[in-house]
Each structure stands twice: as structure tokens, then as C-alpha cells.
Amino acid sequence: MYLSAAHDLITQSDLLAQVFNPTPETPPVADKLMRLVRYFTWFVLLSGTLAIIYAGGRFAWEKWSGSALQAPKQVAGALVGGVIATSAGTIMNAVIS
């Protein structure tokens, strides 16, 4: 008797769980948003490159003048930031898919 009631309950919940398959549609401002994302990507890549160049120049100046070396931390920070920034798109694509 309990098995029969449990079977009926499972059958009813299977019917309630059926959902239609919606078709995806592009949002109205998707092209403008993608343009903004592309500009932001170029800005991040350019700022990362400039940070590495600046830190490298400062590293050379500190080495030449004999002062305390602070630039290696900046170079490491710029490299870590660049890796995170460039992998963010790949991570988001993996999460969305």
C-alpha cells in the first residue's frame, strides 16, 4: 500500500517537473554592451602593459642608483593582475556555458 502511494506521488511530481525549452533571444542593447566590453578589454591590456613597462623602468633606475628595490613587487603585481584580467574572460565563458 505504501509502495503504491509512493509510486503515485513520484508519477505526479514527474508531470509537474516538465518545463518547455525556451529559445534564447539577444537583448536589445547587446551590441552596445559588447562594444563597451571590448573597449574595457583593450583598456585593461594597455594598462597592464604600461604598468609592466613603468615597473621595469623603475626597477632599472633603482638598480642603477643603488636604492632599495621596490619595483620587483610592482612587476610581480602587474603580472598577477594581468594574468587575472586575461583569464577573467575564459573563466566567465566557462561559468556561462
mmCIF file of N, CA, C and O in Angstrom:
data_model
loop_
_atom_site.group_PDB
_atom_site.id
_atom_site.type_symbol
_atom_site.label_atom_id
_atom_site.label_comp_id
_atom_site.label_asym_id
_atom_site.label_seq_id
_atom_site.Cartn_x
_atom_site.Cartn_y
_atom_site.Cartn_z
ATOM 1 N N MET A 1 0.820 -1.175 0.000
ATOM 2 C CA MET A 1 0.000 0.000 0.000
ATOM 3 C C MET A 1 0.876 1.255 0.000
ATOM 4 O O MET A 1 0.608 2.199 -0.720
ATOM 5 N N TYR A 2 1.945 1.254 0.822
ATOM 6 C CA TYR A 2 2.836 2.408 0.866
ATOM 7 C C TYR A 2 3.602 2.550 -0.446
ATOM 8 O O TYR A 2 3.843 3.657 -0.922
ATOM 9 N N LEU A 3 4.001 1.420 -1.030
ATOM 10 C CA LEU A 3 4.713 1.486 -2.303
ATOM 11 C C LEU A 3 3.825 2.032 -3.400
ATOM 12 O O LEU A 3 4.273 2.781 -4.266
ATOM 13 N N SER A 4 2.575 1.692 -3.389
ATOM 14 C CA SER A 4 1.645 2.184 -4.386
ATOM 15 C C SER A 4 1.468 3.696 -4.244
ATOM 16 O O SER A 4 1.453 4.425 -5.240
ATOM 17 N N ALA A 5 1.353 4.186 -3.010
ATOM 18 C CA ALA A 5 1.187 5.622 -2.774
ATOM 19 C C ALA A 5 2.458 6.369 -3.173
ATOM 20 O O ALA A 5 2.392 7.455 -3.755
ATOM 21 N N ALA A 6 3.617 5.808 -2.867
ATOM 22 C CA ALA A 6 4.879 6.437 -3.238
ATOM 23 C C ALA A 6 5.029 6.484 -4.755
ATOM 24 O O ALA A 6 5.507 7.475 -5.319
ATOM 25 N N HIS A 7 4.630 5.428 -5.446
ATOM 26 C CA HIS A 7 4.703 5.395 -6.908
ATOM 27 C C HIS A 7 3.794 6.457 -7.504
ATOM 28 O O HIS A 7 4.165 7.144 -8.465
ATOM 29 N N ASP A 8 2.598 6.614 -6.964
ATOM 30 C CA ASP A 8 1.686 7.641 -7.467
ATOM 31 C C ASP A 8 2.250 9.044 -7.239
ATOM 32 O O ASP A 8 2.132 9.922 -8.091
ATOM 33 N N LEU A 9 2.880 9.255 -6.078
ATOM 34 C CA LEU A 9 3.471 10.551 -5.769
ATOM 35 C C LEU A 9 4.616 10.873 -6.728
ATOM 36 O O LEU A 9 4.728 11.999 -7.230
ATOM 37 N N ILE A 10 5.467 9.901 -7.015
ATOM 38 C CA ILE A 10 6.580 10.113 -7.950
ATOM 39 C C ILE A 10 6.052 10.401 -9.341
ATOM 40 O O ILE A 10 6.537 11.287 -10.036
ATOM 41 N N THR A 11 5.028 9.713 -9.776
ATOM 42 C CA THR A 11 4.452 9.925 -11.099
ATOM 43 C C THR A 11 3.861 11.317 -11.207
ATOM 44 O O THR A 11 4.043 12.003 -12.212
ATOM 45 N N GLN A 12 3.186 11.794 -10.172
ATOM 46 C CA GLN A 12 2.603 13.128 -10.203
ATOM 47 C C GLN A 12 3.684 14.208 -10.215
ATOM 48 O O GLN A 12 3.561 15.198 -10.913
ATOM 49 N N SER A 13 4.766 14.020 -9.456
ATOM 50 C CA SER A 13 5.824 15.028 -9.436
ATOM 51 C C SER A 13 6.573 15.058 -10.766
ATOM 52 O O SER A 13 7.071 16.102 -11.168
ATOM 53 N N ASP A 14 6.652 13.920 -11.465
ATOM 54 C CA ASP A 14 7.289 13.921 -12.783
ATOM 55 C C ASP A 14 6.489 14.771 -13.761
ATOM 56 O O ASP A 14 7.062 15.451 -14.602
ATOM 57 N N LEU A 15 5.192 14.743 -13.650
ATOM 58 C CA LEU A 15 4.369 15.538 -14.540
ATOM 59 C C LEU A 15 4.508 17.025 -14.225
ATOM 60 O O LEU A 15 4.461 17.851 -15.123
ATOM 61 N N LEU A 16 4.671 17.378 -12.980
ATOM 62 C CA LEU A 16 4.810 18.778 -12.608
ATOM 63 C C LEU A 16 6.183 19.331 -12.968
ATOM 64 O O LEU A 16 6.357 20.528 -13.097
ATOM 65 N N ALA A 17 7.170 18.466 -13.122
ATOM 66 C CA ALA A 17 8.535 18.916 -13.366
ATOM 67 C C ALA A 17 8.822 19.188 -14.831
ATOM 68 O O ALA A 17 9.900 19.646 -15.163
ATOM 69 N N GLN A 18 7.898 18.925 -15.726
ATOM 70 C CA GLN A 18 8.160 19.148 -17.140
ATOM 71 C C GLN A 18 8.068 20.638 -17.459
ATOM 72 O O GLN A 18 7.113 21.306 -17.109
ATOM 73 N N VAL A 19 9.109 21.142 -18.125
ATOM 74 C CA VAL A 19 9.195 22.562 -18.461
ATOM 75 C C VAL A 19 9.489 22.670 -19.949
ATOM 76 O O VAL A 19 10.208 21.847 -20.507
ATOM 77 N N PHE A 20 8.966 23.707 -20.591
ATOM 78 C CA PHE A 20 9.235 23.893 -22.016
ATOM 79 C C PHE A 20 10.655 24.405 -22.209
ATOM 80 O O PHE A 20 11.283 24.912 -21.294
ATOM 81 N N ASN A 21 11.166 24.284 -23.426
ATOM 82 C CA ASN A 21 12.524 24.691 -23.754
ATOM 83 C C ASN A 21 12.480 26.061 -24.435
ATOM 84 O O ASN A 21 12.150 26.162 -25.613
ATOM 85 N N PRO A 22 12.831 27.149 -23.712
ATOM 86 C CA PRO A 22 12.742 28.474 -24.331
ATOM 87 C C PRO A 22 13.880 28.699 -25.331
ATOM 88 O O PRO A 22 14.960 28.149 -25.198
ATOM 89 N N THR A 23 13.619 29.504 -26.329
ATOM 90 C CA THR A 23 14.657 29.848 -27.302
ATOM 91 C C THR A 23 15.323 31.147 -26.861
ATOM 92 O O THR A 23 14.645 32.114 -26.510
ATOM 93 N N PRO A 24 16.660 31.205 -26.852
ATOM 94 C CA PRO A 24 17.347 32.422 -26.420
ATOM 95 C C PRO A 24 17.166 33.552 -27.430
ATOM 96 O O PRO A 24 17.082 33.320 -28.633
ATOM 97 N N GLU A 25 17.099 34.760 -26.896
ATOM 98 C CA GLU A 25 16.931 35.933 -27.743
ATOM 99 C C GLU A 25 17.939 36.997 -27.315
ATOM 100 O O GLU A 25 18.189 37.184 -26.126
ATOM 101 N N THR A 26 18.525 37.676 -28.269
ATOM 102 C CA THR A 26 19.521 38.702 -27.975
ATOM 103 C C THR A 26 18.854 39.912 -27.338
ATOM 104 O O THR A 26 17.836 40.381 -27.835
ATOM 105 N N PRO A 27 19.422 40.435 -26.244
ATOM 106 C CA PRO A 27 18.851 41.634 -25.627
ATOM 107 C C PRO A 27 18.955 42.835 -26.570
ATOM 108 O O PRO A 27 19.812 42.869 -27.458
ATOM 109 N N PRO A 28 18.122 43.842 -26.384
ATOM 110 C CA PRO A 28 18.116 44.977 -27.313
ATOM 111 C C PRO A 28 19.420 45.779 -27.354
ATOM 112 O O PRO A 28 19.769 46.323 -28.379
ATOM 113 N N VAL A 29 20.144 45.885 -26.258
ATOM 114 C CA VAL A 29 21.365 46.698 -26.237
ATOM 115 C C VAL A 29 22.621 45.841 -26.201
ATOM 116 O O VAL A 29 23.671 46.291 -25.754
ATOM 117 N N ALA A 30 22.555 44.612 -26.683
ATOM 118 C CA ALA A 30 23.688 43.689 -26.610
ATOM 119 C C ALA A 30 24.876 44.184 -27.418
ATOM 120 O O ALA A 30 26.024 44.046 -26.990
ATOM 121 N N ASP A 31 24.645 44.798 -28.582
ATOM 122 C CA ASP A 31 25.758 45.265 -29.402
ATOM 123 C C ASP A 31 26.515 46.408 -28.722
ATOM 124 O O ASP A 31 27.748 46.449 -28.744
ATOM 125 N N LYS A 32 25.809 47.319 -28.069
ATOM 126 C CA LYS A 32 26.475 48.414 -27.357
ATOM 127 C C LYS A 32 27.227 47.886 -26.139
ATOM 128 O O LYS A 32 28.321 48.355 -25.832
ATOM 129 N N LEU A 33 26.646 46.919 -25.463
ATOM 130 C CA LEU A 33 27.307 46.335 -24.304
ATOM 131 C C LEU A 33 28.576 45.590 -24.722
ATOM 132 O O LEU A 33 29.606 45.699 -24.053
ATOM 133 N N MET A 34 28.528 44.859 -25.826
ATOM 134 C CA MET A 34 29.711 44.156 -26.309
ATOM 135 C C MET A 34 30.801 45.151 -26.735
ATOM 136 O O MET A 34 31.983 44.901 -26.529
ATOM 137 N N ARG A 35 30.425 46.279 -27.323
ATOM 138 C CA ARG A 35 31.407 47.309 -27.687
ATOM 139 C C ARG A 35 32.078 47.845 -26.421
ATOM 140 O O ARG A 35 33.299 48.026 -26.372
ATOM 141 N N LEU A 36 31.297 48.086 -25.372
ATOM 142 C CA LEU A 36 31.848 48.558 -24.102
ATOM 143 C C LEU A 36 32.802 47.531 -23.502
ATOM 144 O O LEU A 36 33.873 47.888 -23.003
ATOM 145 N N VAL A 37 32.444 46.253 -23.586
ATOM 146 C CA VAL A 37 33.315 45.189 -23.066
ATOM 147 C C VAL A 37 34.614 45.133 -23.856
ATOM 148 O O VAL A 37 35.690 44.964 -23.287
ATOM 149 N N ARG A 38 34.532 45.303 -25.168
ATOM 150 C CA ARG A 38 35.754 45.299 -25.985
ATOM 151 C C ARG A 38 36.667 46.477 -25.645
ATOM 152 O O ARG A 38 37.885 46.322 -25.542
ATOM 153 N N TYR A 39 36.077 47.669 -25.459
ATOM 154 C CA TYR A 39 36.873 48.828 -25.050
ATOM 155 C C TYR A 39 37.517 48.588 -23.691
ATOM 156 O O TYR A 39 38.683 48.928 -23.475
ATOM 157 N N PHE A 40 36.764 48.016 -22.769
ATOM 158 C CA PHE A 40 37.301 47.742 -21.441
ATOM 159 C C PHE A 40 38.441 46.724 -21.518
ATOM 160 O O PHE A 40 39.439 46.862 -20.827
ATOM 161 N N THR A 41 38.306 45.722 -22.391
ATOM 162 C CA THR A 41 39.365 44.732 -22.569
ATOM 163 C C THR A 41 40.640 45.393 -23.082
ATOM 164 O O THR A 41 41.737 45.122 -22.579
ATOM 165 N N TRP A 42 40.512 46.268 -24.070
ATOM 166 C CA TRP A 42 41.689 46.969 -24.588
ATOM 167 C C TRP A 42 42.310 47.853 -23.515
ATOM 168 O O TRP A 42 43.533 47.950 -23.401
ATOM 169 N N PHE A 43 41.468 48.517 -22.721
ATOM 170 C CA PHE A 43 41.981 49.367 -21.646
ATOM 171 C C PHE A 43 42.764 48.540 -20.626
ATOM 172 O O PHE A 43 43.839 48.950 -20.181
ATOM 173 N N VAL A 44 42.250 47.377 -20.247
ATOM 174 C CA VAL A 44 42.929 46.516 -19.276
ATOM 175 C C VAL A 44 44.259 46.025 -19.838
ATOM 176 O O VAL A 44 45.281 46.042 -19.146
ATOM 177 N N LEU A 45 44.271 45.588 -21.080
ATOM 178 C CA LEU A 45 45.520 45.113 -21.688
ATOM 179 C C LEU A 45 46.550 46.235 -21.815
ATOM 180 O O LEU A 45 47.733 46.045 -21.525
ATOM 181 N N LEU A 46 46.095 47.410 -22.225
ATOM 182 C CA LEU A 46 47.009 48.543 -22.357
ATOM 183 C C LEU A 46 47.547 48.980 -20.996
ATOM 184 O O LEU A 46 48.752 49.237 -20.849
ATOM 185 N N SER A 47 46.685 49.057 -19.988
ATOM 186 C CA SER A 47 47.155 49.478 -18.667
ATOM 187 C C SER A 47 48.101 48.442 -18.063
ATOM 188 O O SER A 47 49.070 48.816 -17.388
ATOM 189 N N GLY A 48 47.872 47.160 -18.307
ATOM 190 C CA GLY A 48 48.788 46.132 -17.825
ATOM 191 C C GLY A 48 50.152 46.235 -18.481
ATOM 192 O O GLY A 48 51.190 46.116 -17.822
ATOM 193 N N THR A 49 50.157 46.478 -19.777
ATOM 194 C CA THR A 49 51.419 46.633 -20.496
ATOM 195 C C THR A 49 52.176 47.863 -20.008
ATOM 196 O O THR A 49 53.392 47.804 -19.774
ATOM 197 N N LEU A 50 51.462 48.964 -19.837
ATOM 198 C CA LEU A 50 52.110 50.180 -19.340
ATOM 199 C C LEU A 50 52.624 49.998 -17.912
ATOM 200 O O LEU A 50 53.687 50.527 -17.566
ATOM 201 N N ALA A 51 51.903 49.261 -17.088
ATOM 202 C CA ALA A 51 52.360 49.014 -15.716
ATOM 203 C C ALA A 51 53.649 48.203 -15.701
ATOM 204 O O ALA A 51 54.565 48.491 -14.920
ATOM 205 N N ILE A 52 53.753 47.210 -16.571
ATOM 206 C CA ILE A 52 54.974 46.406 -16.635
ATOM 207 C C ILE A 52 56.146 47.243 -17.161
ATOM 208 O O ILE A 52 57.267 47.159 -16.652
ATOM 209 N N ILE A 53 55.896 48.087 -18.159
ATOM 210 C CA ILE A 53 56.956 48.952 -18.687
ATOM 211 C C ILE A 53 57.408 49.938 -17.620
ATOM 212 O O ILE A 53 58.614 50.147 -17.415
ATOM 213 N N TYR A 54 56.469 50.561 -16.915
ATOM 214 C CA TYR A 54 56.819 51.518 -15.865
ATOM 215 C C TYR A 54 57.606 50.835 -14.746
ATOM 216 O O TYR A 54 58.623 51.364 -14.285
ATOM 217 N N ALA A 55 57.123 49.679 -14.297
ATOM 218 C CA ALA A 55 57.826 48.973 -13.222
ATOM 219 C C ALA A 55 59.206 48.517 -13.667
ATOM 220 O O ALA A 55 60.155 48.541 -12.878
ATOM 221 N N GLY A 56 59.352 48.118 -14.910
ATOM 222 C CA GLY A 56 60.671 47.738 -15.422
ATOM 223 C C GLY A 56 61.626 48.920 -15.453
ATOM 224 O O GLY A 56 62.801 48.804 -15.090
ATOM 225 N N GLY A 57 61.153 50.089 -15.877
ATOM 226 C CA GLY A 57 61.980 51.286 -15.875
ATOM 227 C C GLY A 57 62.354 51.705 -14.456
ATOM 228 O O GLY A 57 63.493 52.094 -14.188
ATOM 229 N N ARG A 58 61.393 51.610 -13.555
ATOM 230 C CA ARG A 58 61.694 51.952 -12.159
ATOM 231 C C ARG A 58 62.689 50.948 -11.552
ATOM 232 O O ARG A 58 63.561 51.314 -10.764
ATOM 233 N N PHE A 59 62.535 49.688 -11.920
ATOM 234 C CA PHE A 59 63.466 48.657 -11.447
ATOM 235 C C PHE A 59 64.890 48.977 -11.906
ATOM 236 O O PHE A 59 65.842 48.892 -11.138
ATOM 237 N N ALA A 60 65.040 49.367 -13.170
ATOM 238 C CA ALA A 60 66.358 49.718 -13.702
ATOM 239 C C ALA A 60 66.908 50.955 -12.987
ATOM 240 O O ALA A 60 68.100 51.006 -12.657
ATOM 241 N N TRP A 61 66.053 51.953 -12.736
ATOM 242 C CA TRP A 61 66.501 53.156 -12.049
ATOM 243 C C TRP A 61 66.958 52.848 -10.616
ATOM 244 O O TRP A 61 67.973 53.351 -10.166
ATOM 245 N N GLU A 62 66.189 52.020 -9.909
ATOM 246 C CA GLU A 62 66.552 51.653 -8.539
ATOM 247 C C GLU A 62 67.842 50.840 -8.516
ATOM 248 O O GLU A 62 68.671 50.993 -7.624
ATOM 249 N N LYS A 63 68.029 49.989 -9.474
ATOM 250 C CA LYS A 63 69.258 49.190 -9.558
ATOM 251 C C LYS A 63 70.456 50.096 -9.846
ATOM 252 O O LYS A 63 71.521 49.931 -9.266
ATOM 253 N N TRP A 64 70.291 51.063 -10.750
ATOM 254 C CA TRP A 64 71.379 51.949 -11.136
ATOM 255 C C TRP A 64 71.748 52.907 -10.006
ATOM 256 O O TRP A 64 72.924 53.175 -9.764
ATOM 257 N N SER A 65 70.729 53.433 -9.297
ATOM 258 C CA SER A 65 71.010 54.407 -8.243
ATOM 259 C C SER A 65 71.399 53.754 -6.925
ATOM 260 O O SER A 65 71.874 54.435 -6.020
ATOM 261 N N GLY A 66 71.189 52.468 -6.769
ATOM 262 C CA GLY A 66 71.586 51.754 -5.570
ATOM 263 C C GLY A 66 70.613 51.882 -4.414
ATOM 264 O O GLY A 66 70.939 51.526 -3.291
ATOM 265 N N SER A 67 69.412 52.376 -4.659
ATOM 266 C CA SER A 67 68.432 52.497 -3.576
ATOM 267 C C SER A 67 67.724 51.165 -3.344
ATOM 268 O O SER A 67 67.963 50.183 -4.048
ATOM 269 N N ALA A 68 66.833 51.141 -2.354
ATOM 270 C CA ALA A 68 66.102 49.904 -2.024
ATOM 271 C C ALA A 68 65.211 49.493 -3.193
ATOM 272 O O ALA A 68 64.597 50.331 -3.860
ATOM 273 N N LEU A 69 65.144 48.204 -3.430
ATOM 274 C CA LEU A 69 64.373 47.696 -4.568
ATOM 275 C C LEU A 69 62.898 47.513 -4.176
ATOM 276 O O LEU A 69 62.550 46.648 -3.381
ATOM 277 N N GLN A 70 62.038 48.336 -4.723
ATOM 278 C CA GLN A 70 60.594 48.223 -4.544
ATOM 279 C C GLN A 70 59.907 47.775 -5.836
ATOM 280 O O GLN A 70 58.799 47.280 -5.815
ATOM 281 N N ALA A 71 60.572 47.961 -6.959
ATOM 282 C CA ALA A 71 59.974 47.673 -8.257
ATOM 283 C C ALA A 71 59.681 46.197 -8.500
ATOM 284 O O ALA A 71 58.711 45.893 -9.202
ATOM 285 N N PRO A 72 60.462 45.240 -7.977
ATOM 286 C CA PRO A 72 60.091 43.844 -8.230
ATOM 287 C C PRO A 72 58.690 43.489 -7.724
ATOM 288 O O PRO A 72 57.981 42.698 -8.345
ATOM 289 N N LYS A 73 58.270 44.131 -6.637
ATOM 290 C CA LYS A 73 56.902 43.913 -6.148
ATOM 291 C C LYS A 73 55.893 44.460 -7.152
ATOM 292 O O LYS A 73 54.845 43.868 -7.371
ATOM 293 N N GLN A 74 56.202 45.603 -7.746
ATOM 294 C CA GLN A 74 55.308 46.181 -8.744
ATOM 295 C C GLN A 74 55.235 45.307 -9.990
ATOM 296 O O GLN A 74 54.164 45.120 -10.570
ATOM 297 N N VAL A 75 56.379 44.784 -10.419
ATOM 298 C CA VAL A 75 56.389 43.905 -11.592
ATOM 299 C C VAL A 75 55.564 42.651 -11.311
ATOM 300 O O VAL A 75 54.737 42.241 -12.128
ATOM 301 N N ALA A 76 55.768 42.060 -10.131
ATOM 302 C CA ALA A 76 55.002 40.864 -9.777
ATOM 303 C C ALA A 76 53.516 41.176 -9.682
ATOM 304 O O ALA A 76 52.676 40.407 -10.161
ATOM 305 N N GLY A 77 53.172 42.317 -9.098
ATOM 306 C CA GLY A 77 51.763 42.711 -9.003
ATOM 307 C C GLY A 77 51.140 42.935 -10.365
ATOM 308 O O GLY A 77 49.998 42.549 -10.614
ATOM 309 N N ALA A 78 51.884 43.573 -11.268
ATOM 310 C CA ALA A 78 51.372 43.806 -12.620
ATOM 311 C C ALA A 78 51.187 42.495 -13.362
ATOM 312 O O ALA A 78 50.200 42.311 -14.091
ATOM 313 N N LEU A 79 52.117 41.564 -13.191
ATOM 314 C CA LEU A 79 51.988 40.269 -13.864
ATOM 315 C C LEU A 79 50.802 39.472 -13.322
ATOM 316 O O LEU A 79 50.037 38.882 -14.093
ATOM 317 N N VAL A 80 50.638 39.458 -12.003
ATOM 318 C CA VAL A 80 49.494 38.736 -11.410
ATOM 319 C C VAL A 80 48.184 39.381 -11.844
ATOM 320 O O VAL A 80 47.223 38.694 -12.212
ATOM 321 N N GLY A 81 48.142 40.709 -11.826
ATOM 322 C CA GLY A 81 46.936 41.405 -12.281
ATOM 323 C C GLY A 81 46.630 41.135 -13.742
ATOM 324 O O GLY A 81 45.474 40.969 -14.130
ATOM 325 N N GLY A 82 47.665 41.073 -14.571
ATOM 326 C CA GLY A 82 47.465 40.766 -15.987
ATOM 327 C C GLY A 82 46.953 39.359 -16.210
ATOM 328 O O GLY A 82 46.082 39.128 -17.055
ATOM 329 N N VAL A 83 47.477 38.410 -15.454
ATOM 330 C CA VAL A 83 47.001 37.026 -15.584
ATOM 331 C C VAL A 83 45.539 36.930 -15.170
ATOM 332 O O VAL A 83 44.723 36.287 -15.843
ATOM 333 N N ILE A 84 45.183 37.584 -14.083
ATOM 334 C CA ILE A 84 43.785 37.556 -13.626
ATOM 335 C C ILE A 84 42.879 38.240 -14.637
ATOM 336 O O ILE A 84 41.794 37.741 -14.962
ATOM 337 N N ALA A 85 43.310 39.385 -15.150
ATOM 338 C CA ALA A 85 42.484 40.125 -16.108
ATOM 339 C C ALA A 85 42.294 39.359 -17.407
ATOM 340 O O ALA A 85 41.195 39.346 -17.976
ATOM 341 N N THR A 86 43.341 38.709 -17.904
ATOM 342 C CA THR A 86 43.192 37.983 -19.163
ATOM 343 C C THR A 86 42.464 36.661 -18.995
ATOM 344 O O THR A 86 41.841 36.177 -19.940
ATOM 345 N N SER A 87 42.519 36.065 -17.821
ATOM 346 C CA SER A 87 41.802 34.806 -17.614
ATOM 347 C C SER A 87 40.360 35.024 -17.190
ATOM 348 O O SER A 87 39.582 34.069 -17.165
ATOM 349 N N ALA A 88 39.981 36.255 -16.876
ATOM 350 C CA ALA A 88 38.610 36.514 -16.437
ATOM 351 C C ALA A 88 37.602 36.168 -17.537
ATOM 352 O O ALA A 88 36.537 35.595 -17.262
ATOM 353 N N GLY A 89 37.913 36.488 -18.766
ATOM 354 C CA GLY A 89 37.005 36.162 -19.870
ATOM 355 C C GLY A 89 36.832 34.663 -20.043
ATOM 356 O O GLY A 89 35.724 34.176 -20.261
ATOM 357 N N THR A 90 37.915 33.922 -19.942
ATOM 358 C CA THR A 90 37.845 32.469 -20.065
ATOM 359 C C THR A 90 37.045 31.872 -18.928
ATOM 360 O O THR A 90 36.223 30.964 -19.128
ATOM 361 N N ILE A 91 37.268 32.383 -17.729
ATOM 362 C CA ILE A 91 36.510 31.872 -16.561
ATOM 363 C C ILE A 91 35.025 32.172 -16.733
ATOM 364 O O ILE A 91 34.175 31.308 -16.470
ATOM 365 N N MET A 92 34.673 33.372 -17.164
ATOM 366 C CA MET A 92 33.260 33.720 -17.340
ATOM 367 C C MET A 92 32.623 32.890 -18.446
ATOM 368 O O MET A 92 31.467 32.481 -18.320
ATOM 369 N N ASN A 93 33.331 32.622 -19.522
ATOM 370 C CA ASN A 93 32.782 31.760 -20.579
ATOM 371 C C ASN A 93 32.543 30.358 -20.063
ATOM 372 O O ASN A 93 31.550 29.708 -20.431
ATOM 373 N N ALA A 94 33.433 29.859 -19.226
ATOM 374 C CA ALA A 94 33.249 28.517 -18.659
ATOM 375 C C ALA A 94 32.063 28.484 -17.702
ATOM 376 O O ALA A 94 31.312 27.508 -17.671
ATOM 377 N N VAL A 95 31.863 29.547 -16.940
ATOM 378 C CA VAL A 95 30.747 29.597 -15.994
ATOM 379 C C VAL A 95 29.421 29.711 -16.739
ATOM 380 O O VAL A 95 28.436 29.043 -16.382
ATOM 381 N N ILE A 96 29.390 30.530 -17.788
ATOM 382 C CA ILE A 96 28.144 30.733 -18.525
ATOM 383 C C ILE A 96 27.754 29.498 -19.320
ATOM 384 O O ILE A 96 26.591 29.141 -19.406
ATOM 385 N N SER A 97 28.716 28.799 -19.888
ATOM 386 C CA SER A 97 28.410 27.633 -20.737
ATOM 387 C C SER A 97 27.963 26.443 -19.958
ATOM 388 O O SER A 97 27.939 26.158 -18.915
#
